[in-house]
mmCIF file of C-alpha atoms and ligand atoms in Angstrom:
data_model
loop_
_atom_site.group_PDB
_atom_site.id
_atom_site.type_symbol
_atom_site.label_atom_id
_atom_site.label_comp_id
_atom_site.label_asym_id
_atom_site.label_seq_id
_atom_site.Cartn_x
_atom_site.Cartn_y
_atom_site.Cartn_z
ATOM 1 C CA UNK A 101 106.849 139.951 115.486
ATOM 2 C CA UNK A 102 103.319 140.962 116.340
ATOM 3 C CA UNK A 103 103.386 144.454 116.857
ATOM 4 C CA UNK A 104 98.895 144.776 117.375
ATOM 5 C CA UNK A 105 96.343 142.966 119.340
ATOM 6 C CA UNK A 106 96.712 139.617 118.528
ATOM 7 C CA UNK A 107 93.420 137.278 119.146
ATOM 8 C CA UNK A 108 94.961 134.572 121.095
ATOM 9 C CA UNK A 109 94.468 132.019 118.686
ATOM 10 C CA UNK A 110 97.361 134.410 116.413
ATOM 11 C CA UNK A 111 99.693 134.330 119.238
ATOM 12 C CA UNK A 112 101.857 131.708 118.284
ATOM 13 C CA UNK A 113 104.939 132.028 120.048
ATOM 14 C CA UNK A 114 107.071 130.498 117.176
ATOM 15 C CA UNK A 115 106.474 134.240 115.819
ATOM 16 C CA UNK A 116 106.125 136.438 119.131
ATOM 17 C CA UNK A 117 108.827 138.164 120.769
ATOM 18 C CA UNK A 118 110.943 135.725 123.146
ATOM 19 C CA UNK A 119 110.917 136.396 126.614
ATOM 20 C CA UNK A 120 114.584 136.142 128.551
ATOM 21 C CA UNK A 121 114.648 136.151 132.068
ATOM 22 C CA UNK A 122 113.290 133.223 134.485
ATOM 23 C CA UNK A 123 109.430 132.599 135.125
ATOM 24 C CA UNK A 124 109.435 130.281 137.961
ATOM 25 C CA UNK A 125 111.440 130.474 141.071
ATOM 26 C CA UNK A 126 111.532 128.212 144.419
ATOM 27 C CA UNK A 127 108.056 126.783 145.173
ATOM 28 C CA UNK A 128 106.012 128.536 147.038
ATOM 29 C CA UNK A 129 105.302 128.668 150.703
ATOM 30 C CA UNK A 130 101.696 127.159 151.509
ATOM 31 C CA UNK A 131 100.448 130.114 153.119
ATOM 32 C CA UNK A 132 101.826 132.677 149.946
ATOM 33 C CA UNK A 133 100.586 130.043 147.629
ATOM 34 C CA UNK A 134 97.266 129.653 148.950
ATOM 35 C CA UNK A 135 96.483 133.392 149.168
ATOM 36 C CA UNK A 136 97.466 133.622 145.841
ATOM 37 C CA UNK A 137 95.493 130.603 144.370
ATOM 38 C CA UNK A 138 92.684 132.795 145.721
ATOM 39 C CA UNK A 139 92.960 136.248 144.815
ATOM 40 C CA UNK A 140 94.935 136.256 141.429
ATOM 41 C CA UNK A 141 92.330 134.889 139.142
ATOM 42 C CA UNK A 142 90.225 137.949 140.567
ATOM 43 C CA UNK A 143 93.332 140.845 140.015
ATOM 44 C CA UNK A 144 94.425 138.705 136.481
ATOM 45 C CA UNK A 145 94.002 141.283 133.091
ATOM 46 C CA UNK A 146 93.423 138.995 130.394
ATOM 47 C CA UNK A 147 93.737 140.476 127.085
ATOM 48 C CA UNK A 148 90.839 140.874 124.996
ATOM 49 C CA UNK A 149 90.730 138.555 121.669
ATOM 50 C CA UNK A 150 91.813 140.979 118.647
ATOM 51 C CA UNK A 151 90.461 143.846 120.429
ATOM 52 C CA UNK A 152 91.719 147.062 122.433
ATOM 53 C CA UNK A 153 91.577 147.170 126.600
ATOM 54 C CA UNK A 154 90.893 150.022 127.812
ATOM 55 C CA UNK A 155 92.710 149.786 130.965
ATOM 56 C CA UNK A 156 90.400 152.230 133.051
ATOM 57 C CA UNK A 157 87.687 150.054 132.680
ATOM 58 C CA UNK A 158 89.471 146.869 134.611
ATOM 59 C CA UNK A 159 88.191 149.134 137.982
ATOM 60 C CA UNK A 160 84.599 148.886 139.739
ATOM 61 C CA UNK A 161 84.746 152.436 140.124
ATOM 62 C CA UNK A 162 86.877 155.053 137.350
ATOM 63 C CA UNK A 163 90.182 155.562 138.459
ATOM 64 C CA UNK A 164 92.041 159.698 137.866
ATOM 65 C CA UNK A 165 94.504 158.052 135.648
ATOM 66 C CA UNK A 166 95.614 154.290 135.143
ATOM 67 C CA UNK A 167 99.442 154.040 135.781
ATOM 68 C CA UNK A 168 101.361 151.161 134.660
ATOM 69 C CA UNK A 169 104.711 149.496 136.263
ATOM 70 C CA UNK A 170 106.794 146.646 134.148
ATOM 71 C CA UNK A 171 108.761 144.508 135.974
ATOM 72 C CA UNK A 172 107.602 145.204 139.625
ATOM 73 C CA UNK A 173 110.085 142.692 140.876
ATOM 74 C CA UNK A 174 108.469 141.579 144.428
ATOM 75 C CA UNK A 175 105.757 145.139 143.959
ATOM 76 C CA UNK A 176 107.025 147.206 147.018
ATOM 77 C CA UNK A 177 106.701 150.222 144.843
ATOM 78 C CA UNK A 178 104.269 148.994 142.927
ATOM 79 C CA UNK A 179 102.261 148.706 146.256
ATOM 80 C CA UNK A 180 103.623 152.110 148.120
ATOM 81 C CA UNK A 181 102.439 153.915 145.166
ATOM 82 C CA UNK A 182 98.727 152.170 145.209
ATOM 83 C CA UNK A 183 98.516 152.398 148.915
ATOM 84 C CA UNK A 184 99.249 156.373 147.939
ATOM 85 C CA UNK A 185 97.204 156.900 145.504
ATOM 86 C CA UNK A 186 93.711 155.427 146.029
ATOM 87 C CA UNK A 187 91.977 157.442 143.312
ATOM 88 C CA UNK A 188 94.442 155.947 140.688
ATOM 89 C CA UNK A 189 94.395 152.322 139.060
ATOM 90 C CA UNK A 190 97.875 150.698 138.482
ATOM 91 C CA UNK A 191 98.818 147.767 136.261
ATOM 92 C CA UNK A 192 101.817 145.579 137.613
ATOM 93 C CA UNK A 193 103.365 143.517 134.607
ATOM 94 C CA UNK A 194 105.626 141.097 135.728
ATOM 95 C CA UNK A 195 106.721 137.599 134.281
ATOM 96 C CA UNK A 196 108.295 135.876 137.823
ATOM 97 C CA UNK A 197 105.891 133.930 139.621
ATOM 98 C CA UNK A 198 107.222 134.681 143.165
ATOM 99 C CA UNK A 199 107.195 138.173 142.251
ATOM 100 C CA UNK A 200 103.431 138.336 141.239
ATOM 101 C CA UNK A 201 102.938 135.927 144.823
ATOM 102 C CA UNK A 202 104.763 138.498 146.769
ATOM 103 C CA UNK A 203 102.744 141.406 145.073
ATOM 104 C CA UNK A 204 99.573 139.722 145.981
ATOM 105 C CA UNK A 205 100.541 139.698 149.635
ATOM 106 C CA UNK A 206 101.014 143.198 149.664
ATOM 107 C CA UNK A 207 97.469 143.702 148.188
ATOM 108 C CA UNK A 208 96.093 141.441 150.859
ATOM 109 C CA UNK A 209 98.022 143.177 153.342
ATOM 110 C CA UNK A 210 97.232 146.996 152.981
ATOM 111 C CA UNK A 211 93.664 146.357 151.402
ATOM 112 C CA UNK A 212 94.236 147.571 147.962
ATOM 113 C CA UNK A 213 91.499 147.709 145.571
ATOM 114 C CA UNK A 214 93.123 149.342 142.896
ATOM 115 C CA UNK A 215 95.873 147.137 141.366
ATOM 116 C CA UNK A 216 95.300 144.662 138.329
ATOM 117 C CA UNK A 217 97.876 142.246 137.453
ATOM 118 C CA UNK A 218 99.363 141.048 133.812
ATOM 119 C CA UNK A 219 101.595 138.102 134.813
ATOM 120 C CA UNK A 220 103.206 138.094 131.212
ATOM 121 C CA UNK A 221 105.209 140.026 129.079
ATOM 122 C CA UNK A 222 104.323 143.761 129.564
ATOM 123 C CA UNK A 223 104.852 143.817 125.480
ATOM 124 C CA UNK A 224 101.884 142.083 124.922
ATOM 125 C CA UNK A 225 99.605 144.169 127.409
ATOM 126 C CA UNK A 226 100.903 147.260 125.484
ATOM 127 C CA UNK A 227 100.404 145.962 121.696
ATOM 128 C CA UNK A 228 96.565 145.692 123.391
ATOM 129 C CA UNK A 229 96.291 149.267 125.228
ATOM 130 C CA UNK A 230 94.075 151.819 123.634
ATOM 131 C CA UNK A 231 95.853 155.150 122.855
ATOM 132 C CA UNK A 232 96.491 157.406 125.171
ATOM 133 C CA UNK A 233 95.544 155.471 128.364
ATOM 134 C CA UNK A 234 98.253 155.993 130.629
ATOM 135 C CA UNK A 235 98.871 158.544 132.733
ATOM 136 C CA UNK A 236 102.347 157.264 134.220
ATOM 137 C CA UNK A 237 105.018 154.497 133.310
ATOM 138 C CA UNK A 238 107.714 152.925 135.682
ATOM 139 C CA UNK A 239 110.324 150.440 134.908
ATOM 140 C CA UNK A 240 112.793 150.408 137.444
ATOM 141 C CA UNK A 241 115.840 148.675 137.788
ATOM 142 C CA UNK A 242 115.547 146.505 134.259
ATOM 143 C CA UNK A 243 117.871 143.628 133.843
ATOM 144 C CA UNK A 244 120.763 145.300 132.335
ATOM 145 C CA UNK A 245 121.826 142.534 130.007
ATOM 146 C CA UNK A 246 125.594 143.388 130.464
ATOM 147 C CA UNK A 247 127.238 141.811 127.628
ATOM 148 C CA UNK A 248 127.049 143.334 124.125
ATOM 149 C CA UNK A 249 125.634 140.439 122.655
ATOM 150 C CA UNK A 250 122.648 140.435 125.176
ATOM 151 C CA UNK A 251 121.800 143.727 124.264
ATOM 152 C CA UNK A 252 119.010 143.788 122.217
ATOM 153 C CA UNK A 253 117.485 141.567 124.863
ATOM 154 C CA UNK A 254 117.018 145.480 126.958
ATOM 155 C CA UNK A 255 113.351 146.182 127.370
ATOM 156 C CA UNK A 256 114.619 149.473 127.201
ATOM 157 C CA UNK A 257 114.705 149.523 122.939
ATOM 158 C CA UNK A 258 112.889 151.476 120.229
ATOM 159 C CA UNK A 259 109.755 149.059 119.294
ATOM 160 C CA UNK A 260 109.057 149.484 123.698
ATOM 161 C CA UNK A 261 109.653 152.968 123.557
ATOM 162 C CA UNK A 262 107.652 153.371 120.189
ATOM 163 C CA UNK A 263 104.779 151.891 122.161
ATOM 164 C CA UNK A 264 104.825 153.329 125.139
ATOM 165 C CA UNK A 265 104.407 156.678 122.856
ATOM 166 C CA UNK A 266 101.049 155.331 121.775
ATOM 167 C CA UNK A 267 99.648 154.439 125.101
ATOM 168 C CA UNK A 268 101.284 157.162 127.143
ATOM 169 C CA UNK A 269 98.976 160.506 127.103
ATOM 170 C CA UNK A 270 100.571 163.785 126.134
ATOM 171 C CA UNK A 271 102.346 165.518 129.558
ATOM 172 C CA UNK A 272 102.384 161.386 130.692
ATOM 173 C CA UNK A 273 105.473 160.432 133.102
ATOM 174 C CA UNK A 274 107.730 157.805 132.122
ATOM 175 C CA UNK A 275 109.961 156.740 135.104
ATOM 176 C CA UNK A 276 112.892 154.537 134.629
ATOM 177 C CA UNK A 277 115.767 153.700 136.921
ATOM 178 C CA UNK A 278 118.808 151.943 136.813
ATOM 179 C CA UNK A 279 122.154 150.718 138.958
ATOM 180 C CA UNK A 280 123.899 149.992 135.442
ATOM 181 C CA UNK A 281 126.342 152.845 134.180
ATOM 182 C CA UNK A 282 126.186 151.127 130.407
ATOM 183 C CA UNK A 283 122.515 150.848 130.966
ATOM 184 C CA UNK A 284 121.992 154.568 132.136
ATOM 185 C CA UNK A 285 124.030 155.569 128.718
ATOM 186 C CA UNK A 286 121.892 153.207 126.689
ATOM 187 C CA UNK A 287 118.770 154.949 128.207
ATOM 188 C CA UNK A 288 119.996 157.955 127.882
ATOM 189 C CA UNK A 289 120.193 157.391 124.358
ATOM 190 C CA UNK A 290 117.166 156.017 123.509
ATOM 191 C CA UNK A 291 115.357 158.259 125.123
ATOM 192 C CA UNK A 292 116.785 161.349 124.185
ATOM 193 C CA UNK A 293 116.729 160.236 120.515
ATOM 194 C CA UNK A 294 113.052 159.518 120.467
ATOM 195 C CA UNK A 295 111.021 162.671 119.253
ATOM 196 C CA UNK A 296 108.478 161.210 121.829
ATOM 197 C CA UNK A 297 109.969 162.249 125.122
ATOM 198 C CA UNK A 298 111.652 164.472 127.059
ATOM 199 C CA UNK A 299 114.060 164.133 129.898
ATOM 200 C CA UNK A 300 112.546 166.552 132.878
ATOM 201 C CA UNK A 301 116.047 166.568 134.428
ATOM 202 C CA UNK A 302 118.003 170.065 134.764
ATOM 203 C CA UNK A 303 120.643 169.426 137.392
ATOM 204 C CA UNK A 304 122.191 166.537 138.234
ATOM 205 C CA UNK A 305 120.218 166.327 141.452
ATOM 206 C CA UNK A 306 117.562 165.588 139.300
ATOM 207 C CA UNK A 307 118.314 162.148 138.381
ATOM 208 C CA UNK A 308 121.314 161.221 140.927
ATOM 209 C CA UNK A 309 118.290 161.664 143.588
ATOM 210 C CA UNK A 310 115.556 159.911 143.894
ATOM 211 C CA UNK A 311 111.968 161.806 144.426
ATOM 212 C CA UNK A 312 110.307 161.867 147.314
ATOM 213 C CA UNK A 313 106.730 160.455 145.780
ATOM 214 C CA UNK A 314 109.373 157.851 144.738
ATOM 215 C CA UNK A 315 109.543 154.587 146.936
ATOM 216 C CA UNK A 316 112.698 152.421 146.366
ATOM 217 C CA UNK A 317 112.772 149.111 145.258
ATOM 218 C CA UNK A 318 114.288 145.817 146.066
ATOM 219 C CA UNK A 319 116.682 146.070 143.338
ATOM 220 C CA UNK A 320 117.788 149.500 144.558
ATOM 221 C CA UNK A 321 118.231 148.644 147.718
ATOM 222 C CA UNK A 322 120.820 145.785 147.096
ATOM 223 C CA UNK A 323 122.943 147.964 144.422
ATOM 224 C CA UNK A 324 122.756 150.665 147.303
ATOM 225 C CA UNK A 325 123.832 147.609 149.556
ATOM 226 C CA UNK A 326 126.643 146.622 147.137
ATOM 227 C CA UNK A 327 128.132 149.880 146.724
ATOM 228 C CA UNK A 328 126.776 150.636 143.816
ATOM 229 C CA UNK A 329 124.997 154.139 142.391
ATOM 230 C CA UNK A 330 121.755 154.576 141.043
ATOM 231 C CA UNK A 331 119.728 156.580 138.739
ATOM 232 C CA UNK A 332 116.446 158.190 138.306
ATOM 233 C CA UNK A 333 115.314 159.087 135.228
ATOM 234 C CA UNK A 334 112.171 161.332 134.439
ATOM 235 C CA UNK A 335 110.834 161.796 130.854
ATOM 236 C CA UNK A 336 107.660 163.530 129.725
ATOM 237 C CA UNK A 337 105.280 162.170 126.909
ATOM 238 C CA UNK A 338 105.370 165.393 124.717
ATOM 239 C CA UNK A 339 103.681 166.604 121.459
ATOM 240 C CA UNK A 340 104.613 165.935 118.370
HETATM 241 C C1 SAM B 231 116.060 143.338 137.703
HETATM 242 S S1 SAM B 231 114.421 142.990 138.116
HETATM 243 C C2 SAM B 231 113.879 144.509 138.912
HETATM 244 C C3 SAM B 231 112.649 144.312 139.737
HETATM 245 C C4 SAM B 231 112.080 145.571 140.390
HETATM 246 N N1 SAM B 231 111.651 146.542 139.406
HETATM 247 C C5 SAM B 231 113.074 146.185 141.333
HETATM 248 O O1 SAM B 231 113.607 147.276 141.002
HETATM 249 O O2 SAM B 231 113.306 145.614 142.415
HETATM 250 C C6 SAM B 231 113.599 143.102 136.546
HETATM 251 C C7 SAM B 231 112.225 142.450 136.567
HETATM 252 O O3 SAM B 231 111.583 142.655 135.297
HETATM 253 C C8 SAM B 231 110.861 141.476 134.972
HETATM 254 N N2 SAM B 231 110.675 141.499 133.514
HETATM 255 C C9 SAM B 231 111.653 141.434 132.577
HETATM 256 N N3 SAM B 231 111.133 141.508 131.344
HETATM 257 C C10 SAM B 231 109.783 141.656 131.509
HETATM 258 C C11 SAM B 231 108.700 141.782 130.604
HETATM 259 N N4 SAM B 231 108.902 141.801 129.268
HETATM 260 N N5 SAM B 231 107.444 141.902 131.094
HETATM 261 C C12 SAM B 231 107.243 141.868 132.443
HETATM 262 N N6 SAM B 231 108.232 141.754 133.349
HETATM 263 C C13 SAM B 231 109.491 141.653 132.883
HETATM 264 C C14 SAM B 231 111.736 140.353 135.489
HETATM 265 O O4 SAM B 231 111.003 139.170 135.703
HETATM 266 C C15 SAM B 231 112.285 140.948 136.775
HETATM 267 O O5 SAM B 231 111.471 140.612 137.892
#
């Protein structure tokens, strides 16, 4: 398992982490994949050969901080939150083609300048991070991986977490969310165990309720729709 900035010529994926999940989905409509054709290779992050990214640098101008979403699904949030927050540059990582298509729409839609796109596993963008160069994480609504045997499948796991400590600046926001009661335990868990982070939550309010700076997501919106509760959960990058 490579756990540093691999040139490409060391990623061999015979040795890299495996990747569950799909990639591809229905072919694209003309229009979506036309608009895409044209703007992803200019929003694309590709990773430096053996060397660190510093992830402020991927703007024209310097972004306040550079916050990073994994797994933006079809980017709503991911988009609400740029649209929001013009000073700031954000990083969508996300491995489903339509999703990345969809997230380019919004960008072409509301004018954003200030997202970059890693359409790959978000483990490989952070192995190549420099320390200390994010100023906010969100993964929201991972895929649960219900059965026990799936489990260490979870994004949510310590080599991630161990990472994200790395990149994430001290006082750094780590937002995660979840419709998945075993999932919100396993979380819970990790998190709390993980001399890294702390949970910001002290009353229940604080994670049964989402914040107001804190668009929902597709994902959220069909548990909602299927009866099902979610979570919010905030953690803070502390000091060791
Ligand atoms: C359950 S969906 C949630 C999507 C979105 N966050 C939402 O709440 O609507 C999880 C997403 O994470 C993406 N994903 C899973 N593992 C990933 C990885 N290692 N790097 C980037 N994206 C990943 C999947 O492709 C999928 O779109």
């Amino acid at each position: 398992m490579l756990t540093r900035c691999a040139a490409s010529s060391e990623r061999d994926p015979a040795t890299e982490r495996r990747l569950y999940g799909r990639r591809r989905g229905r072919p694209l409509r003309p229009g979506r994949k036309g608009l895409t054709q044209d703007l992803l290779p200019q929003l694309t992050i590709t990773l430096p050969d053996g060397r660190l990214l510093d992830p402020a640098a991927l703007f024209p101008a310097t972004p306040t901080a550079v916050w990073l979403e994994i797994g933006f699904g079809g980017g709503e949030h991911l988009a609400a939150q740029a649209e929001a927050h013009r000073e700031i540059g954000f990083i969508g990582c996300e491995v489903y083609n339509n999703g990345v298509a969809r997230l380019v729409g919004h960008i072409a839609a509301r004018g954003l300048a200030n997202i970059r796109i890693f359409a790959d596993d978000a483990r490989l963008l952070l192995d190549c991070l420099t320390p200390a160069s994010l100023g906010r994480v969100f993964i929201l609504f991972p895929d649960p991986w219900p059965k026990r045997r799936h489990h260490k499948r979870r994004l949510i796991a310590p080599a991630t977490l161990d990472r994200l400590a790395v990149v994430m600046q001290l006082g750094a926001e780590l937002r995660l969310g979840t419709d998945d009661p075993d999932y919100l335990g396993w979380m819970l868990e990790h998190l709390t165990a993980h001399p890294a982070f702390e949970w910001l939550a002290r009353r229940p309010a604080d994670w049964r309720e989402r914040a107001p700076d804190w668009p929902a997501t597709r994902y959220e919106e069909r548990a909602r729709a299927a009866g099902r509760t979610a979570a919010f959960l905030r953690f803070r990058r502390r000091g060791l």
